[in-house]
Coordinates of C-alpha atoms and ligand atoms in Angstrom, one line a residue:
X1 CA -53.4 -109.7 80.9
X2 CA -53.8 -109.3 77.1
X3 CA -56.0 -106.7 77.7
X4 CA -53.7 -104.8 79.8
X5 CA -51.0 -105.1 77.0
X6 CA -53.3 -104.0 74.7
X7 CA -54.4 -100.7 76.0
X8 CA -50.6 -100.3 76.9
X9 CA -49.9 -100.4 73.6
X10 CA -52.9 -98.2 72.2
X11 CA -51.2 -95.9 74.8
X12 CA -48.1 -95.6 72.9
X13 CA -49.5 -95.4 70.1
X14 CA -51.4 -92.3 70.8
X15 CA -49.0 -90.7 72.7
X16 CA -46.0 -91.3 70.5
X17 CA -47.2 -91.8 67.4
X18 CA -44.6 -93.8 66.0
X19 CA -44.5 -91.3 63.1
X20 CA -42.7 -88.2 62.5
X21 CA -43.5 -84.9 63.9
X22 CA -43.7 -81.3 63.0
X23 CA -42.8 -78.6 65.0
X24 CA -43.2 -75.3 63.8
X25 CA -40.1 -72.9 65.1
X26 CA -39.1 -69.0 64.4
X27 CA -35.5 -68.4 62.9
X28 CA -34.1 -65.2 63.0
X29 CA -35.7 -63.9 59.5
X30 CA -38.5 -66.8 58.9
X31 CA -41.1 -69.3 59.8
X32 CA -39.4 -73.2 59.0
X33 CA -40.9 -76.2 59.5
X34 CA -38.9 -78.8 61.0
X35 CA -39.0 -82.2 60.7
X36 CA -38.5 -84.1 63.8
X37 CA -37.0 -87.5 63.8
X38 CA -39.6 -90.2 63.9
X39 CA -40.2 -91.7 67.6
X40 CA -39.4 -95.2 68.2
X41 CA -42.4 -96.1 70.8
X42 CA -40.8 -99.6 71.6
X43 CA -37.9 -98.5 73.2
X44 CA -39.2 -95.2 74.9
X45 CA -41.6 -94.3 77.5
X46 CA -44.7 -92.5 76.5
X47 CA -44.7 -88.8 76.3
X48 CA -47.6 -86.2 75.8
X49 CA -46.5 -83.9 72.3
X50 CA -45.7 -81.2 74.6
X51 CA -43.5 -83.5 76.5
X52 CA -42.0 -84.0 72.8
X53 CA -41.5 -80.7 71.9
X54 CA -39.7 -79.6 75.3
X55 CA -37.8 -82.1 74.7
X56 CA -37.2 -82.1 71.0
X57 CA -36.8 -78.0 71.3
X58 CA -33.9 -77.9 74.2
X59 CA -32.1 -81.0 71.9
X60 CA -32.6 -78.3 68.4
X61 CA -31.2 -75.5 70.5
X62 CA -28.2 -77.7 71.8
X63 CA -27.7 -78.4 68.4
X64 CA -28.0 -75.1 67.0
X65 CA -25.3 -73.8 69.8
X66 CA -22.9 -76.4 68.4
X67 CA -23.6 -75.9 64.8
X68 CA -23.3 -72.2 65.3
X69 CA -19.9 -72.9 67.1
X70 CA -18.4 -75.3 64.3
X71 CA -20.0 -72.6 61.8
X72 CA -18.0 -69.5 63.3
X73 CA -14.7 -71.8 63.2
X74 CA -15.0 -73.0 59.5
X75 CA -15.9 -69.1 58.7
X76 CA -13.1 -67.5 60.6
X77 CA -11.0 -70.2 58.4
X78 CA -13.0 -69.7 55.0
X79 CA -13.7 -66.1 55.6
X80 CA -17.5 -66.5 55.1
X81 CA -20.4 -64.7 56.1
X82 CA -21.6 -65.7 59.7
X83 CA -21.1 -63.0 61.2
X84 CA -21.2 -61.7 65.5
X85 CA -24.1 -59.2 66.4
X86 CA -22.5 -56.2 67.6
X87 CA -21.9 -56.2 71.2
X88 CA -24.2 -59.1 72.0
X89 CA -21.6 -62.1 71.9
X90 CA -24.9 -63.6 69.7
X91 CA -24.3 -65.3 66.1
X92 CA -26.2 -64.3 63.6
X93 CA -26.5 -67.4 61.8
X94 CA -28.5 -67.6 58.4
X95 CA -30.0 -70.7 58.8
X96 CA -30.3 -73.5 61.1
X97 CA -29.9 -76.0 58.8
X98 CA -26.3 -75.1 57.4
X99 CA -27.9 -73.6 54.5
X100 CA -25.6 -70.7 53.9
X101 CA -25.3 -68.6 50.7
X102 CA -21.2 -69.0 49.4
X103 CA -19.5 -65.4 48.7
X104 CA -20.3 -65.2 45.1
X105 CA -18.7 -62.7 42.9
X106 CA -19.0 -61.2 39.3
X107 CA -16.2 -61.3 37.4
X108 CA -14.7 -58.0 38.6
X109 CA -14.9 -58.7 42.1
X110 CA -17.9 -57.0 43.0
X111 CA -20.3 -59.5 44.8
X112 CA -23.4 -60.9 43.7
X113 CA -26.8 -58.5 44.6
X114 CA -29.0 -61.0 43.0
X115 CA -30.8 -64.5 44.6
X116 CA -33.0 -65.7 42.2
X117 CA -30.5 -66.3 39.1
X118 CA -27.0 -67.1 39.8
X119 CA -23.9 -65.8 37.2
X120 CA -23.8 -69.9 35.6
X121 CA -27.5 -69.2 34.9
X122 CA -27.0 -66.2 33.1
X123 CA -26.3 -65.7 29.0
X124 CA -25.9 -63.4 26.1
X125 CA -28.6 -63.8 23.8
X126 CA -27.9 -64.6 20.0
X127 CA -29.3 -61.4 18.7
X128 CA -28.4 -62.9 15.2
X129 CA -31.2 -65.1 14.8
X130 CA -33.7 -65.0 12.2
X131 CA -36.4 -63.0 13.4
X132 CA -38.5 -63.3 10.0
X133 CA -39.2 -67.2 10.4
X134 CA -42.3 -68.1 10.2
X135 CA -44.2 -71.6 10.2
X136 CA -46.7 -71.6 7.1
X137 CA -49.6 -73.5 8.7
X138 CA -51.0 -76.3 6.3
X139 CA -53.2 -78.8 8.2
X140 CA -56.3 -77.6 9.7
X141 CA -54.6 -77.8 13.2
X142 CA -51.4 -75.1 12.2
X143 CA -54.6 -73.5 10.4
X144 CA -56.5 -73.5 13.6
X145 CA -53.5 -72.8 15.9
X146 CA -52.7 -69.6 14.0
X147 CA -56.1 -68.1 13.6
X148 CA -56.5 -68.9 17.5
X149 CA -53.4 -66.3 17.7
X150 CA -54.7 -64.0 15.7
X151 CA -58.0 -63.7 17.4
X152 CA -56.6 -63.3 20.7
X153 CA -54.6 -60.7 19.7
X154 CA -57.5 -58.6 18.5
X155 CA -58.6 -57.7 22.0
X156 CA -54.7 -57.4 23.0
X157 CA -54.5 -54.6 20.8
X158 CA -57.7 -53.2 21.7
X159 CA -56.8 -52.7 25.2
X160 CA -53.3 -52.1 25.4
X161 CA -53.2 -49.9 21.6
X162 CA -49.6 -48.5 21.8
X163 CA -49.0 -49.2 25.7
X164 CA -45.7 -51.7 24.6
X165 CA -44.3 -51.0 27.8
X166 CA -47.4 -52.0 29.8
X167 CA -48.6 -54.8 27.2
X168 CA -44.8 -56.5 27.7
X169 CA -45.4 -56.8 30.9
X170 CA -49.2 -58.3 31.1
X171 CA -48.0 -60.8 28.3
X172 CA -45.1 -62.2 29.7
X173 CA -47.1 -63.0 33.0
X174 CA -48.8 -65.5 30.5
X175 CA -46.2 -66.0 28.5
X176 CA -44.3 -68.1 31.6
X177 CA -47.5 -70.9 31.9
X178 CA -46.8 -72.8 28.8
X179 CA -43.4 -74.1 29.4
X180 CA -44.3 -74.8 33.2
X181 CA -47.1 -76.6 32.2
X182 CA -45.5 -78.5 29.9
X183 CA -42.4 -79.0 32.0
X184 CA -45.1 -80.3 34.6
X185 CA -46.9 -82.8 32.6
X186 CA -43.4 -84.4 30.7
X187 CA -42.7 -84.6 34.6
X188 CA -45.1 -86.3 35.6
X189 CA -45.2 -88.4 32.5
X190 CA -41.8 -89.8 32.9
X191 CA -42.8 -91.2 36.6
X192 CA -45.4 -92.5 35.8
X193 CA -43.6 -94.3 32.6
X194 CA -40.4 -95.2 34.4
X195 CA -38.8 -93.3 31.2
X196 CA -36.3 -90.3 30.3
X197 CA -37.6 -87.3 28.8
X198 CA -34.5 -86.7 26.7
X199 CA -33.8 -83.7 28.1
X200 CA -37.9 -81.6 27.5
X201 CA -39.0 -81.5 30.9
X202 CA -35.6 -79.2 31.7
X203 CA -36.0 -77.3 28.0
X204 CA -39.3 -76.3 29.2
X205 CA -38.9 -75.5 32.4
X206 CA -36.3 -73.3 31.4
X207 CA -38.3 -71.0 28.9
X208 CA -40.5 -70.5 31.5
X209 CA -37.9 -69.6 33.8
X210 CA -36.8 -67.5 30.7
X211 CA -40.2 -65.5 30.4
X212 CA -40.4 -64.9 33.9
X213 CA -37.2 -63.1 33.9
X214 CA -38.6 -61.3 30.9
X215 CA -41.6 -60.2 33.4
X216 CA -39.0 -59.4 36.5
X217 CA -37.5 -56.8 33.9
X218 CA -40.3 -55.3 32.7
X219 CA -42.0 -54.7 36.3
X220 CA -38.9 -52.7 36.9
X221 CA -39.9 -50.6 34.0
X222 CA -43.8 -50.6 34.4
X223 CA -45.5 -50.4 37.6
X224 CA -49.1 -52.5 37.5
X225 CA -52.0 -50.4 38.5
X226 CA -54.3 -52.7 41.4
X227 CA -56.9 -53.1 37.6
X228 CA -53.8 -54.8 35.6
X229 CA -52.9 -57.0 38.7
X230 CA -56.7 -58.5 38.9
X231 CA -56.7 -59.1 35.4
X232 CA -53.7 -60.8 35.7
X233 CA -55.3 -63.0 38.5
X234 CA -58.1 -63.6 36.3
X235 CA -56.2 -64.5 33.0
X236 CA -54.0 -67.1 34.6
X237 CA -56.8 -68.5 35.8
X238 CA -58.3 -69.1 32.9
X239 CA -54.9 -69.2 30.8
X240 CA -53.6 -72.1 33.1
X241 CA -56.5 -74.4 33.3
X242 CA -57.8 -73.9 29.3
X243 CA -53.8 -74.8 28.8
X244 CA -53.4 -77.9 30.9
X245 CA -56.4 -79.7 29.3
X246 CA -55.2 -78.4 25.5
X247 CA -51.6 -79.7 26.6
X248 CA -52.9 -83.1 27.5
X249 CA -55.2 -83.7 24.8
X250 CA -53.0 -82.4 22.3
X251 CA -49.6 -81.4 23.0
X252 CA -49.1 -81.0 18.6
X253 CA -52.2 -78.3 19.4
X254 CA -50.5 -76.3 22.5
X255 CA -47.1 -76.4 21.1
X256 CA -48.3 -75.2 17.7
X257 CA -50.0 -72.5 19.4
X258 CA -47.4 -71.5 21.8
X259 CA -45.1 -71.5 18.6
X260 CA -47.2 -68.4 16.5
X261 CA -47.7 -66.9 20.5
X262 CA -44.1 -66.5 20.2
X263 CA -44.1 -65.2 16.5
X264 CA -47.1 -62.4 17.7
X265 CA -44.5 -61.8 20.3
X266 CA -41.4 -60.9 18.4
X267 CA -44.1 -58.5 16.3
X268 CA -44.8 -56.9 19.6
X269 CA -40.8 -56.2 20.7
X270 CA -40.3 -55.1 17.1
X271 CA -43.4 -52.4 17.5
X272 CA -41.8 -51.3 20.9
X273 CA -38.0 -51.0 19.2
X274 CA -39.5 -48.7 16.6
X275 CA -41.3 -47.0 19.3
X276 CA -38.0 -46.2 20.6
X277 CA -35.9 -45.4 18.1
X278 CA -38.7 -43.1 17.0
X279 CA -38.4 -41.1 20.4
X280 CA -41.5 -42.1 21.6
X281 CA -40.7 -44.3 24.6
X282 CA -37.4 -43.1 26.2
X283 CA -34.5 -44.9 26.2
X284 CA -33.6 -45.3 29.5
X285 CA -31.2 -47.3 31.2
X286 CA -31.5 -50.4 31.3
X287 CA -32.7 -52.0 34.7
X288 CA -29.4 -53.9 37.2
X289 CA -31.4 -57.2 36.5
X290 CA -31.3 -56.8 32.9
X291 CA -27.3 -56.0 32.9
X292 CA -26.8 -59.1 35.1
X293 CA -29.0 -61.6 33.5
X294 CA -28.2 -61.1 30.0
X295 CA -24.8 -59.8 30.3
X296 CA -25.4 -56.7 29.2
X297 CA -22.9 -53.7 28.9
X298 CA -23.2 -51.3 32.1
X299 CA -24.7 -48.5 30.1
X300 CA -26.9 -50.7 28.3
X301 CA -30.4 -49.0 28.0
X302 CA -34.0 -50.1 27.3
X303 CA -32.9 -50.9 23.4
X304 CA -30.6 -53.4 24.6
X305 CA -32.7 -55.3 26.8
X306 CA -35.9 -55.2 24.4
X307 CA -33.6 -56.6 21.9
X308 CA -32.1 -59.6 23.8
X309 CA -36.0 -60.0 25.3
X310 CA -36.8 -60.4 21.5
X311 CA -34.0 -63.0 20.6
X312 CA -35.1 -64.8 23.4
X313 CA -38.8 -64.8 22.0
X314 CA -37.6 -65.9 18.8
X315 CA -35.7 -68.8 20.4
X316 CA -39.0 -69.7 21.9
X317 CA -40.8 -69.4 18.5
X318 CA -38.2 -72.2 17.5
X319 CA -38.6 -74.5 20.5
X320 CA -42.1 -74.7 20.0
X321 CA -42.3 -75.3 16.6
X322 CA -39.5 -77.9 16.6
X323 CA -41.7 -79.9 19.4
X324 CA -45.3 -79.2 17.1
X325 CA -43.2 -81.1 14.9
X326 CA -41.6 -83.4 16.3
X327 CA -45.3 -84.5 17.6
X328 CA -46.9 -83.9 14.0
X329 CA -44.4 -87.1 12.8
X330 CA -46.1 -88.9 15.3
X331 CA -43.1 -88.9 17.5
X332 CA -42.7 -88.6 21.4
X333 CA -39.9 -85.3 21.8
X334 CA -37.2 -87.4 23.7
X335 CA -36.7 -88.9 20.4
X336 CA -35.5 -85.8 19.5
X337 CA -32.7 -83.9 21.1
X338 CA -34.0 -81.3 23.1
X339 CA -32.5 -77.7 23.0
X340 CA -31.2 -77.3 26.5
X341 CA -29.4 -74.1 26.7
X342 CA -30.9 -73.0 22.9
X343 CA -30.3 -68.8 23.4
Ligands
FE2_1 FE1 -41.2 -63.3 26.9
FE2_2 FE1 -41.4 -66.3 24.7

């Protein structure tokens, strides 16, 4: 008898799993991965997981009908953006899930082309920062930290020469790993401390949010050839991992480092305005992404946006330092205000 409850139950088990599944299903523009609900195997009689998914798929697809339904009310009373496919009597429903982008606009009513940034995300840069500053290094680390810049430049010159256009572009795709990695760790750090991180992992995260926006710019301005896009494979590789391990051993070092990056950088955007003024690069205008993101005039051209890219670098320069800092006083940074939203 307990032998025949047993294997009854190892039954159940098998078949139902008692944990949750996933089914894999096709919306109308991608793959999603659904989670189904977990099985209770007590209550229920066992079924094989095509059994499941039969079963599971006719109860989505019920759902769906509905949600669509109560969807195309609430938008013929919102006026959003489900909308019926012509002649089929089908909705064409975004997503499943109720995930639905809201009508954004721009300020003069014209709506919102872009999905990766959103108009709260967007700024005008304080062009009126000091671009001059510079952090004199003293101990042997600054010392170090600086020299390390320097070298590395040497073969940036070498290969790039005059190519500012180009040599934005394959810098910034680095320049976006230090703030990610530190984001990361200062993540992970306050988990595993039960701690705040007084406001760093977001102040990070957001410069490299900020640089990658600075690369989305300059692709629109500088196709990579299939030679710069392996490089660019290879370096973050390299860039990443080297990183991560400085970061965690020393995150005085990386700062500090990231700090004179920045300072090499604003030398770089200063080489490329002169460039233009000059007549040598063309002043074109200035990409949609650029106008959007840093609220740029309409007919802002490439002068604009290298300028406000430049700002930005020198805002980084700042960040950087202040955290090399912070960390040289033998401090953790979320004793120290961090400078969320610092243009
Ligand atoms: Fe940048
Ligand atoms: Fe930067």
């Amino acid at each position: 008898m307990n032998q025949l409850l047993a294997r009854a139950v190892m039954r159940r088990l098998i078949a139902g799993g008692g944990a949750s599944r996933y089914v894999s299903s096709l919306s109308a523009s991608s793959t999603v991965v659904v989670k189904a609900p977990a099985l209770r195997w007590l209550d229920e009689p066992a079924m094989t997981m095509t059994a499941f998914c039969c079963r599971w798929e006719s109860r989505r697809m019920m759902s769906s009908t509905t949600t669509a339904a109560a969807e195309k009310d609430k938008d013929k009373k919102q006026g959003g953006d489900v909308k019926e496919k012509e002649g089929s009597g089908e909705l064409e429903v975004s997503s499943y899930w109720g995930i639905m982008r809201p009508q954004i606009t721009r300020e003069d009513g014209s709506s919102w082309p872009w999905n990766c940034f959103m108009p709260w995300e967007t700024y005008r840069a304080d062009v009126s920062i000091d671009l001059t500053k510079h952090h004199v290094p003293k101990t042997f680390m600054d010392k170090f930290a600086f020299r390390t810049v320097k070298l590395l430049r040497i073969p940036t010159d070498i290969f790039f020469q005059r190519r500012y256009g180009c040599r934005a572009m394959m810098l910034e795709t680095v320049a976006a790993v230090p703030g990610m990695v530190g984001g990361m760790l200062l993540h992970l750090r306050s988990l595993r401390k039960f701690e705040h991180s007084g406001g760093w992992i977001k102040a990070l995260l957001d410069e490299a949010e900020n640089e990658r926006m600075h690369l989305m710019t300059m692709v629109e301005l500088v196709k990579p050839k299939w030679y710069e896009r392996l490089l660019v494979l290879v370096v973050q590789g390299v860039f990443f991992n080297c990183f991560f391990v400085l970061y965690m051993c020393s995150s005085k070092l990386a700062h500090r480092i990231v700090g004179y990056l920045e300072e090499e950088a604003i030398h770089s955007y200063t080489e490329f305005l002169n460039d233009i003024n000059s007549g040598k690069i063309e002043n074109i205008p200035a990409p949609a992404i650029a106008i959007d993101y840093w609220r740029l005039p309409k007919d802002a051209r490439l002068k604009d946006v290298i300028t406000v890219i430049r700002a930005d670098e020198a805002h980084h320069r700042d960040v950087n330092h202040f955290a090399s800092d912070i960390r040289f006083q033998g401090k953790e940074l979320k004793e120290a205000s961090a400078p969320i939203g610092y243009h």
